[in-house]
């Protein structure tokens, strides 16, 4: 063998890729069931209904919700996030159903807690599922009112905590809502109810199927660019995360996920705090559609996409793939 050629190959990186056990031993990141949060859609009617734009995703009525949660508990998924699909008659411009102590999230929380203590419950704190105009805040003359919205968000978070939610997840992007919610919870004695703040939530085109799932898409008047983040911005995300942490957030969320891995990594490297990501409905739907057409290997791409979050520094991923991925890992 030519000596120069031999010297070039003294280091052979392929050696540690040649067999499965070595690849497993030297893997820099690992997925586990502990990394998943499962989003669950609730409906008032008994039974289930499909979300057409999200194959495999269902809305669960009160008669079958507990049975659906059973598999998540058995698989060891640590948390579920609850999102309501409200009937049109409960949606109003003042969003009063959001703080009704018997709304869908509160009912579901109490029902699940009667059967299971070993899974965390996260209540979504936002007004779009309750707003007849489809926005995450109170609207007046076409303007989303910040402080008036925050007041309602505080009442919404409180009824969720009272029902038994372990976390509240403010996903509205109103200014100052984290501090206001923290004060509200503390004053009511819910000091240990955690806040999962959607600190970097972008005005994204990836949310369409979710809006179908909660019945908000058709109602939306205009867009959400006056309160959700500009996809062009990165430095702003760091400022928003710092602000929410100072106001009492226990962990922060980046939404969407795959298109914003750089934001996840910057947040994790800068603050070193628990950093979550939401693999949103559009990301899920794209993988499902491509695999249904035979263009992608579903399981391989699903797991690869989830590993990307871990590689970027995510501590947990809110994903509609949670059950499927957990089954594979088991």
CSV table of C-alpha atoms in Angstrom, one decimal:
chain,number,residue,atom,x,y,z
A,1,UNK,CA,0.0,0.0,0.0
A,2,UNK,CA,1.3,3.5,-0.8
A,3,UNK,CA,2.7,5.0,2.4
A,4,UNK,CA,1.1,8.4,1.8
A,5,UNK,CA,-2.3,6.7,1.3
A,6,UNK,CA,-1.9,4.7,4.4
A,7,UNK,CA,-1.1,7.7,6.6
A,8,UNK,CA,-4.3,9.4,5.3
A,9,UNK,CA,-6.3,6.5,6.6
A,10,UNK,CA,-4.8,6.2,10.1
A,11,UNK,CA,-8.1,7.7,11.4
A,12,UNK,CA,-11.0,5.8,10.0
A,13,UNK,CA,-14.3,7.3,11.3
A,14,UNK,CA,-16.3,4.5,9.7
A,15,UNK,CA,-14.9,2.0,12.2
A,16,UNK,CA,-17.4,3.1,14.8
A,17,UNK,CA,-20.3,2.8,12.4
A,18,UNK,CA,-19.7,-0.7,11.2
A,19,UNK,CA,-21.9,-2.5,13.8
A,20,UNK,CA,-25.1,-1.8,15.6
A,21,UNK,CA,-23.8,-2.2,19.2
A,22,UNK,CA,-21.0,0.3,18.6
A,23,UNK,CA,-23.4,2.8,17.0
A,24,UNK,CA,-25.6,2.5,20.0
A,25,UNK,CA,-22.8,2.9,22.5
A,26,UNK,CA,-21.4,6.1,20.9
A,27,UNK,CA,-24.8,7.8,20.0
A,28,UNK,CA,-24.6,11.4,21.2
A,29,UNK,CA,-28.4,11.7,21.7
A,30,UNK,CA,-31.1,9.3,22.6
A,31,UNK,CA,-34.9,9.3,22.4
A,32,UNK,CA,-37.0,7.9,25.1
A,33,UNK,CA,-40.7,7.9,26.0
A,34,UNK,CA,-39.8,10.5,28.6
A,35,UNK,CA,-39.2,13.0,25.8
A,36,UNK,CA,-42.8,13.1,24.6
A,37,UNK,CA,-45.9,15.2,25.4
A,38,UNK,CA,-49.1,14.0,23.7
A,39,UNK,CA,-51.6,16.6,22.6
A,40,UNK,CA,-55.2,15.5,23.1
A,41,UNK,CA,-58.2,17.1,21.5
A,42,UNK,CA,-61.5,17.2,23.5
A,43,UNK,CA,-65.1,17.4,22.3
A,44,UNK,CA,-68.4,17.8,24.0
A,45,UNK,CA,-70.2,14.9,22.3
A,46,UNK,CA,-69.6,11.3,23.2
A,47,UNK,CA,-67.5,9.1,21.0
A,48,UNK,CA,-64.7,10.3,18.8
A,49,UNK,CA,-64.3,12.3,15.6
A,50,UNK,CA,-61.5,12.4,13.1
A,51,UNK,CA,-59.5,15.4,12.2
A,52,UNK,CA,-59.3,15.0,8.4
A,53,UNK,CA,-56.2,17.1,7.9
A,54,UNK,CA,-54.4,15.1,10.6
A,55,UNK,CA,-54.6,11.4,9.7
A,56,UNK,CA,-54.7,9.3,12.9
A,57,UNK,CA,-55.6,12.2,15.2
A,58,UNK,CA,-59.0,12.1,16.9
A,59,UNK,CA,-61.1,14.3,19.2
A,60,UNK,CA,-62.3,12.4,22.3
A,61,UNK,CA,-65.6,12.7,24.0
A,62,UNK,CA,-66.1,12.3,27.7
A,63,UNK,CA,-67.2,8.7,27.4
A,64,UNK,CA,-63.9,7.5,25.8
A,65,UNK,CA,-61.3,10.0,27.0
A,66,UNK,CA,-60.2,8.0,30.0
A,67,UNK,CA,-59.7,4.8,27.9
A,68,UNK,CA,-57.7,6.8,25.4
A,69,UNK,CA,-55.4,8.1,28.2
A,70,UNK,CA,-54.9,4.5,29.4
A,71,UNK,CA,-52.5,3.6,26.6
A,72,UNK,CA,-50.4,6.8,27.2
A,73,UNK,CA,-50.1,5.8,30.9
A,74,UNK,CA,-49.2,2.3,30.0
A,75,UNK,CA,-46.5,3.4,27.6
A,76,UNK,CA,-45.0,5.7,30.2
A,77,UNK,CA,-45.6,9.0,28.4
A,78,UNK,CA,-45.1,11.6,31.2
A,79,UNK,CA,-47.6,14.3,30.1
A,80,UNK,CA,-50.5,15.2,27.9
A,81,UNK,CA,-51.7,18.6,26.7
A,82,UNK,CA,-55.4,19.3,26.5
A,83,UNK,CA,-57.0,21.3,23.7
A,84,UNK,CA,-60.8,21.9,23.4
A,85,UNK,CA,-63.0,21.6,20.3
A,86,UNK,CA,-65.9,23.8,21.4
A,87,UNK,CA,-69.3,23.9,19.8
A,88,UNK,CA,-70.0,27.1,18.0
A,89,UNK,CA,-72.6,28.3,20.5
A,90,UNK,CA,-70.0,28.4,23.3
A,91,UNK,CA,-67.8,30.8,21.3
A,92,UNK,CA,-68.3,34.5,22.0
A,93,UNK,CA,-66.4,37.7,21.5
A,94,UNK,CA,-65.8,38.0,25.3
A,95,UNK,CA,-64.4,34.4,25.5
A,96,UNK,CA,-66.3,33.7,28.7
A,97,UNK,CA,-66.2,30.0,28.2
A,98,UNK,CA,-62.4,30.1,28.7
A,99,UNK,CA,-62.8,30.6,32.4
A,100,UNK,CA,-65.9,28.5,32.9
A,101,UNK,CA,-64.9,26.0,35.6
A,102,UNK,CA,-67.0,23.4,33.8
A,103,UNK,CA,-65.4,23.9,30.3
A,104,UNK,CA,-64.0,21.0,28.4
A,105,UNK,CA,-60.5,21.2,29.7
A,106,UNK,CA,-61.6,21.4,33.3
A,107,UNK,CA,-64.1,18.6,33.0
A,108,UNK,CA,-61.5,16.4,31.3
A,109,UNK,CA,-58.9,17.2,33.9
A,110,UNK,CA,-61.2,16.1,36.8
A,111,UNK,CA,-62.2,13.0,34.9
A,112,UNK,CA,-58.7,11.9,34.2
A,113,UNK,CA,-57.5,12.6,37.7
A,114,UNK,CA,-60.2,10.3,39.1
A,115,UNK,CA,-58.4,7.4,37.3
A,116,UNK,CA,-54.8,8.4,36.9
A,117,UNK,CA,-52.3,10.2,39.0
A,118,UNK,CA,-49.2,9.2,37.2
A,119,UNK,CA,-49.4,11.4,34.1
A,120,UNK,CA,-49.1,15.2,34.1
A,121,UNK,CA,-51.9,17.3,32.7
A,122,UNK,CA,-51.2,20.5,30.8
A,123,UNK,CA,-54.0,23.0,30.1
A,124,UNK,CA,-53.8,25.2,27.0
A,125,UNK,CA,-54.2,28.8,28.0
A,126,UNK,CA,-55.3,30.8,25.0
A,127,UNK,CA,-58.6,32.3,23.8
A,128,UNK,CA,-58.8,31.2,20.1
A,129,UNK,CA,-60.9,28.0,20.8
A,130,UNK,CA,-63.4,30.2,22.7
A,131,UNK,CA,-63.3,33.3,20.5
A,132,UNK,CA,-66.0,33.7,17.9
A,133,UNK,CA,-63.5,35.8,15.9
A,134,UNK,CA,-60.8,33.1,16.1
A,135,UNK,CA,-58.1,35.2,17.8
A,136,UNK,CA,-56.0,34.5,20.9
A,137,UNK,CA,-57.1,37.7,22.5
A,138,UNK,CA,-60.1,40.0,22.9
A,139,UNK,CA,-60.8,41.9,19.7
A,140,UNK,CA,-62.2,45.5,19.5
A,141,UNK,CA,-62.6,47.3,16.2
A,142,UNK,CA,-60.1,44.9,14.6
A,143,UNK,CA,-57.5,45.4,17.3
A,144,UNK,CA,-56.4,42.6,19.7
A,145,UNK,CA,-56.5,44.1,23.2
A,146,UNK,CA,-53.5,43.1,25.3
A,147,UNK,CA,-54.3,43.9,28.9
A,148,UNK,CA,-58.0,42.9,28.7
A,149,UNK,CA,-56.9,39.6,27.2
A,150,UNK,CA,-54.4,39.0,30.0
A,151,UNK,CA,-57.1,39.5,32.6
A,152,UNK,CA,-59.1,36.7,31.0
A,153,UNK,CA,-56.1,34.5,30.6
A,154,UNK,CA,-55.4,34.7,34.3
A,155,UNK,CA,-58.9,33.6,35.1
A,156,UNK,CA,-58.6,30.8,32.6
A,157,UNK,CA,-55.3,29.6,34.1
A,158,UNK,CA,-56.8,29.7,37.6
A,159,UNK,CA,-59.8,27.5,36.7
A,160,UNK,CA,-57.5,25.0,35.1
A,161,UNK,CA,-55.3,24.8,38.2
A,162,UNK,CA,-58.4,24.5,40.4
A,163,UNK,CA,-59.5,21.5,38.2
A,164,UNK,CA,-56.2,19.8,38.7
A,165,UNK,CA,-53.9,20.8,35.9
A,166,UNK,CA,-50.2,20.3,36.8
A,167,UNK,CA,-49.1,22.9,34.2
A,168,UNK,CA,-50.7,25.8,32.4
A,169,UNK,CA,-49.4,26.5,29.0
A,170,UNK,CA,-50.0,30.1,27.9
A,171,UNK,CA,-49.8,30.0,24.1
A,172,UNK,CA,-51.4,33.4,23.4
A,173,UNK,CA,-48.3,35.6,23.1
A,174,UNK,CA,-49.8,38.6,24.9
A,175,UNK,CA,-47.4,40.9,26.6
A,176,UNK,CA,-47.0,40.4,30.4
A,177,UNK,CA,-49.2,37.4,30.7
A,178,UNK,CA,-46.6,35.1,32.4
A,179,UNK,CA,-46.1,37.4,35.4
A,180,UNK,CA,-49.8,38.1,35.7
A,181,UNK,CA,-50.7,34.4,35.6
A,182,UNK,CA,-47.9,33.6,38.1
A,183,UNK,CA,-49.2,36.2,40.5
A,184,UNK,CA,-52.8,34.9,40.1
A,185,UNK,CA,-51.8,31.3,40.8
A,186,UNK,CA,-49.6,32.2,43.7
A,187,UNK,CA,-52.3,34.4,45.3
A,188,UNK,CA,-54.8,31.6,45.1
A,189,UNK,CA,-52.4,29.1,46.7
A,190,UNK,CA,-51.3,27.3,43.5
A,191,UNK,CA,-47.6,28.0,44.0
A,192,UNK,CA,-46.5,24.7,42.5
A,193,UNK,CA,-48.6,24.8,39.4
A,194,UNK,CA,-46.0,25.1,36.7
A,195,UNK,CA,-46.0,27.5,33.7
A,196,UNK,CA,-44.9,26.2,30.4
A,197,UNK,CA,-44.6,29.4,28.5
A,198,UNK,CA,-45.0,29.5,24.7
A,199,UNK,CA,-42.3,32.2,24.6
A,200,UNK,CA,-41.3,31.9,21.0
A,201,UNK,CA,-44.4,31.2,19.0
A,202,UNK,CA,-44.2,32.3,15.4
A,203,UNK,CA,-46.9,33.5,13.0
A,204,UNK,CA,-46.5,30.4,11.0
A,205,UNK,CA,-48.2,28.8,8.1
A,206,UNK,CA,-47.8,25.3,9.7
A,207,UNK,CA,-50.8,25.7,12.0
A,208,UNK,CA,-53.7,25.1,9.6
A,209,UNK,CA,-54.6,21.5,10.6
A,210,UNK,CA,-54.6,22.5,14.3
A,211,UNK,CA,-57.1,25.2,13.7
A,212,UNK,CA,-59.3,22.6,12.0
A,213,UNK,CA,-58.9,20.4,15.0
A,214,UNK,CA,-60.1,23.1,17.5
A,215,UNK,CA,-62.6,24.6,15.1
A,216,UNK,CA,-60.9,28.0,14.9
A,217,UNK,CA,-59.9,28.2,11.3
A,218,UNK,CA,-63.1,29.3,9.7
A,219,UNK,CA,-63.7,31.9,12.4
A,220,UNK,CA,-60.4,33.7,12.1
A,221,UNK,CA,-60.7,37.3,10.9
A,222,UNK,CA,-57.4,38.6,9.6
A,223,UNK,CA,-54.1,37.1,10.8
A,224,UNK,CA,-52.1,36.8,14.0
A,225,UNK,CA,-49.0,38.8,13.0
A,226,UNK,CA,-49.6,41.6,15.6
A,227,UNK,CA,-48.9,39.2,18.5
A,228,UNK,CA,-47.2,36.1,17.2
A,229,UNK,CA,-43.5,36.4,16.1
A,230,UNK,CA,-42.1,37.2,12.7
A,231,UNK,CA,-40.5,34.1,11.2
A,232,UNK,CA,-37.6,36.3,10.2
A,233,UNK,CA,-36.6,37.0,13.8
A,234,UNK,CA,-34.1,35.2,16.0
A,235,UNK,CA,-32.8,37.8,18.5
A,236,UNK,CA,-36.3,38.7,19.4
A,237,UNK,CA,-36.9,35.1,20.6
A,238,UNK,CA,-34.1,35.4,23.1
A,239,UNK,CA,-35.5,38.6,24.4
A,240,UNK,CA,-39.0,37.1,24.8
A,241,UNK,CA,-37.6,34.0,26.6
A,242,UNK,CA,-35.6,36.1,29.0
A,243,UNK,CA,-38.7,38.2,29.7
A,244,UNK,CA,-40.9,35.2,30.4
A,245,UNK,CA,-38.2,33.6,32.7
A,246,UNK,CA,-38.0,36.8,34.7
A,247,UNK,CA,-41.8,36.8,35.1
A,248,UNK,CA,-41.8,33.3,36.5
A,249,UNK,CA,-41.9,30.8,33.6
A,250,UNK,CA,-40.7,27.3,34.6
A,251,UNK,CA,-40.0,26.2,31.1
A,252,UNK,CA,-40.2,27.7,27.6
A,253,UNK,CA,-41.7,26.5,24.4
A,254,UNK,CA,-40.7,27.1,20.8
A,255,UNK,CA,-43.5,26.7,18.2
A,256,UNK,CA,-43.3,25.4,15.4
A,257,UNK,CA,-40.5,22.9,15.7
A,258,UNK,CA,-38.6,21.6,12.7
A,259,UNK,CA,-38.4,24.9,10.9
A,260,UNK,CA,-37.1,26.6,14.1
A,261,UNK,CA,-34.4,24.2,15.3
A,262,UNK,CA,-31.9,27.1,15.3
A,263,UNK,CA,-34.1,29.0,17.7
A,264,UNK,CA,-34.3,26.0,20.0
A,265,UNK,CA,-30.5,25.6,20.0
A,266,UNK,CA,-29.9,29.3,20.7
A,267,UNK,CA,-32.4,29.4,23.6
A,268,UNK,CA,-30.9,26.2,25.2
A,269,UNK,CA,-27.3,27.4,24.8
A,270,UNK,CA,-28.1,30.9,26.1
A,271,UNK,CA,-30.3,30.1,29.1
A,272,UNK,CA,-29.8,26.5,29.9
A,273,UNK,CA,-33.4,26.2,31.0
A,274,UNK,CA,-36.0,23.4,30.3
A,275,UNK,CA,-36.7,24.0,26.6
A,276,UNK,CA,-39.7,22.4,24.9
A,277,UNK,CA,-40.7,22.3,21.2
A,278,UNK,CA,-44.0,21.8,19.5
A,279,UNK,CA,-44.0,19.6,16.5
A,280,UNK,CA,-47.0,21.2,15.1
A,281,UNK,CA,-50.0,20.0,13.0
A,282,UNK,CA,-48.6,21.0,9.7
A,283,UNK,CA,-45.3,19.2,10.3
A,284,UNK,CA,-47.2,16.1,11.3
A,285,UNK,CA,-49.6,16.3,8.4
A,286,UNK,CA,-46.7,16.6,5.8
A,287,UNK,CA,-45.0,13.5,7.1
A,288,UNK,CA,-48.3,11.6,7.1
A,289,UNK,CA,-49.2,12.7,3.6
A,290,UNK,CA,-45.9,11.9,2.1
A,291,UNK,CA,-45.7,8.5,3.7
A,292,UNK,CA,-49.3,7.7,2.7
A,293,UNK,CA,-48.2,8.3,-0.9
A,294,UNK,CA,-45.2,6.0,-0.5
A,295,UNK,CA,-42.7,8.9,-0.8
A,296,UNK,CA,-41.2,8.5,2.7
A,297,UNK,CA,-40.7,5.7,5.2
A,298,UNK,CA,-43.1,6.8,7.8
A,299,UNK,CA,-41.5,5.3,10.9
A,300,UNK,CA,-37.9,6.2,9.9
A,301,UNK,CA,-38.8,9.9,9.1
A,302,UNK,CA,-41.0,10.2,12.3
A,303,UNK,CA,-38.1,9.1,14.5
A,304,UNK,CA,-35.6,11.1,12.6
A,305,UNK,CA,-37.6,14.2,13.0
A,306,UNK,CA,-38.0,13.6,16.7
A,307,UNK,CA,-34.2,13.0,17.1
A,308,UNK,CA,-33.6,16.4,15.4
A,309,UNK,CA,-35.3,18.1,18.4
A,310,UNK,CA,-33.1,16.3,20.8
A,311,UNK,CA,-30.0,17.2,18.8
A,312,UNK,CA,-31.0,20.8,18.9
A,313,UNK,CA,-31.3,20.7,22.7
A,314,UNK,CA,-34.9,20.1,23.4
A,315,UNK,CA,-35.9,18.6,26.7
A,316,UNK,CA,-39.3,17.4,25.5
A,317,UNK,CA,-41.4,17.5,22.4
A,318,UNK,CA,-45.1,18.1,22.2
A,319,UNK,CA,-45.9,15.8,19.2
A,320,UNK,CA,-48.9,14.1,17.7
A,321,UNK,CA,-46.5,11.2,17.0
A,322,UNK,CA,-46.2,10.5,20.8
A,323,UNK,CA,-48.1,7.2,20.9
A,324,UNK,CA,-46.7,5.9,17.7
A,325,UNK,CA,-43.1,6.8,18.6
A,326,UNK,CA,-43.5,5.4,22.2
A,327,UNK,CA,-44.8,2.1,20.8
A,328,UNK,CA,-41.7,1.8,18.6
A,329,UNK,CA,-39.4,2.6,21.5
A,330,UNK,CA,-41.1,0.0,23.7
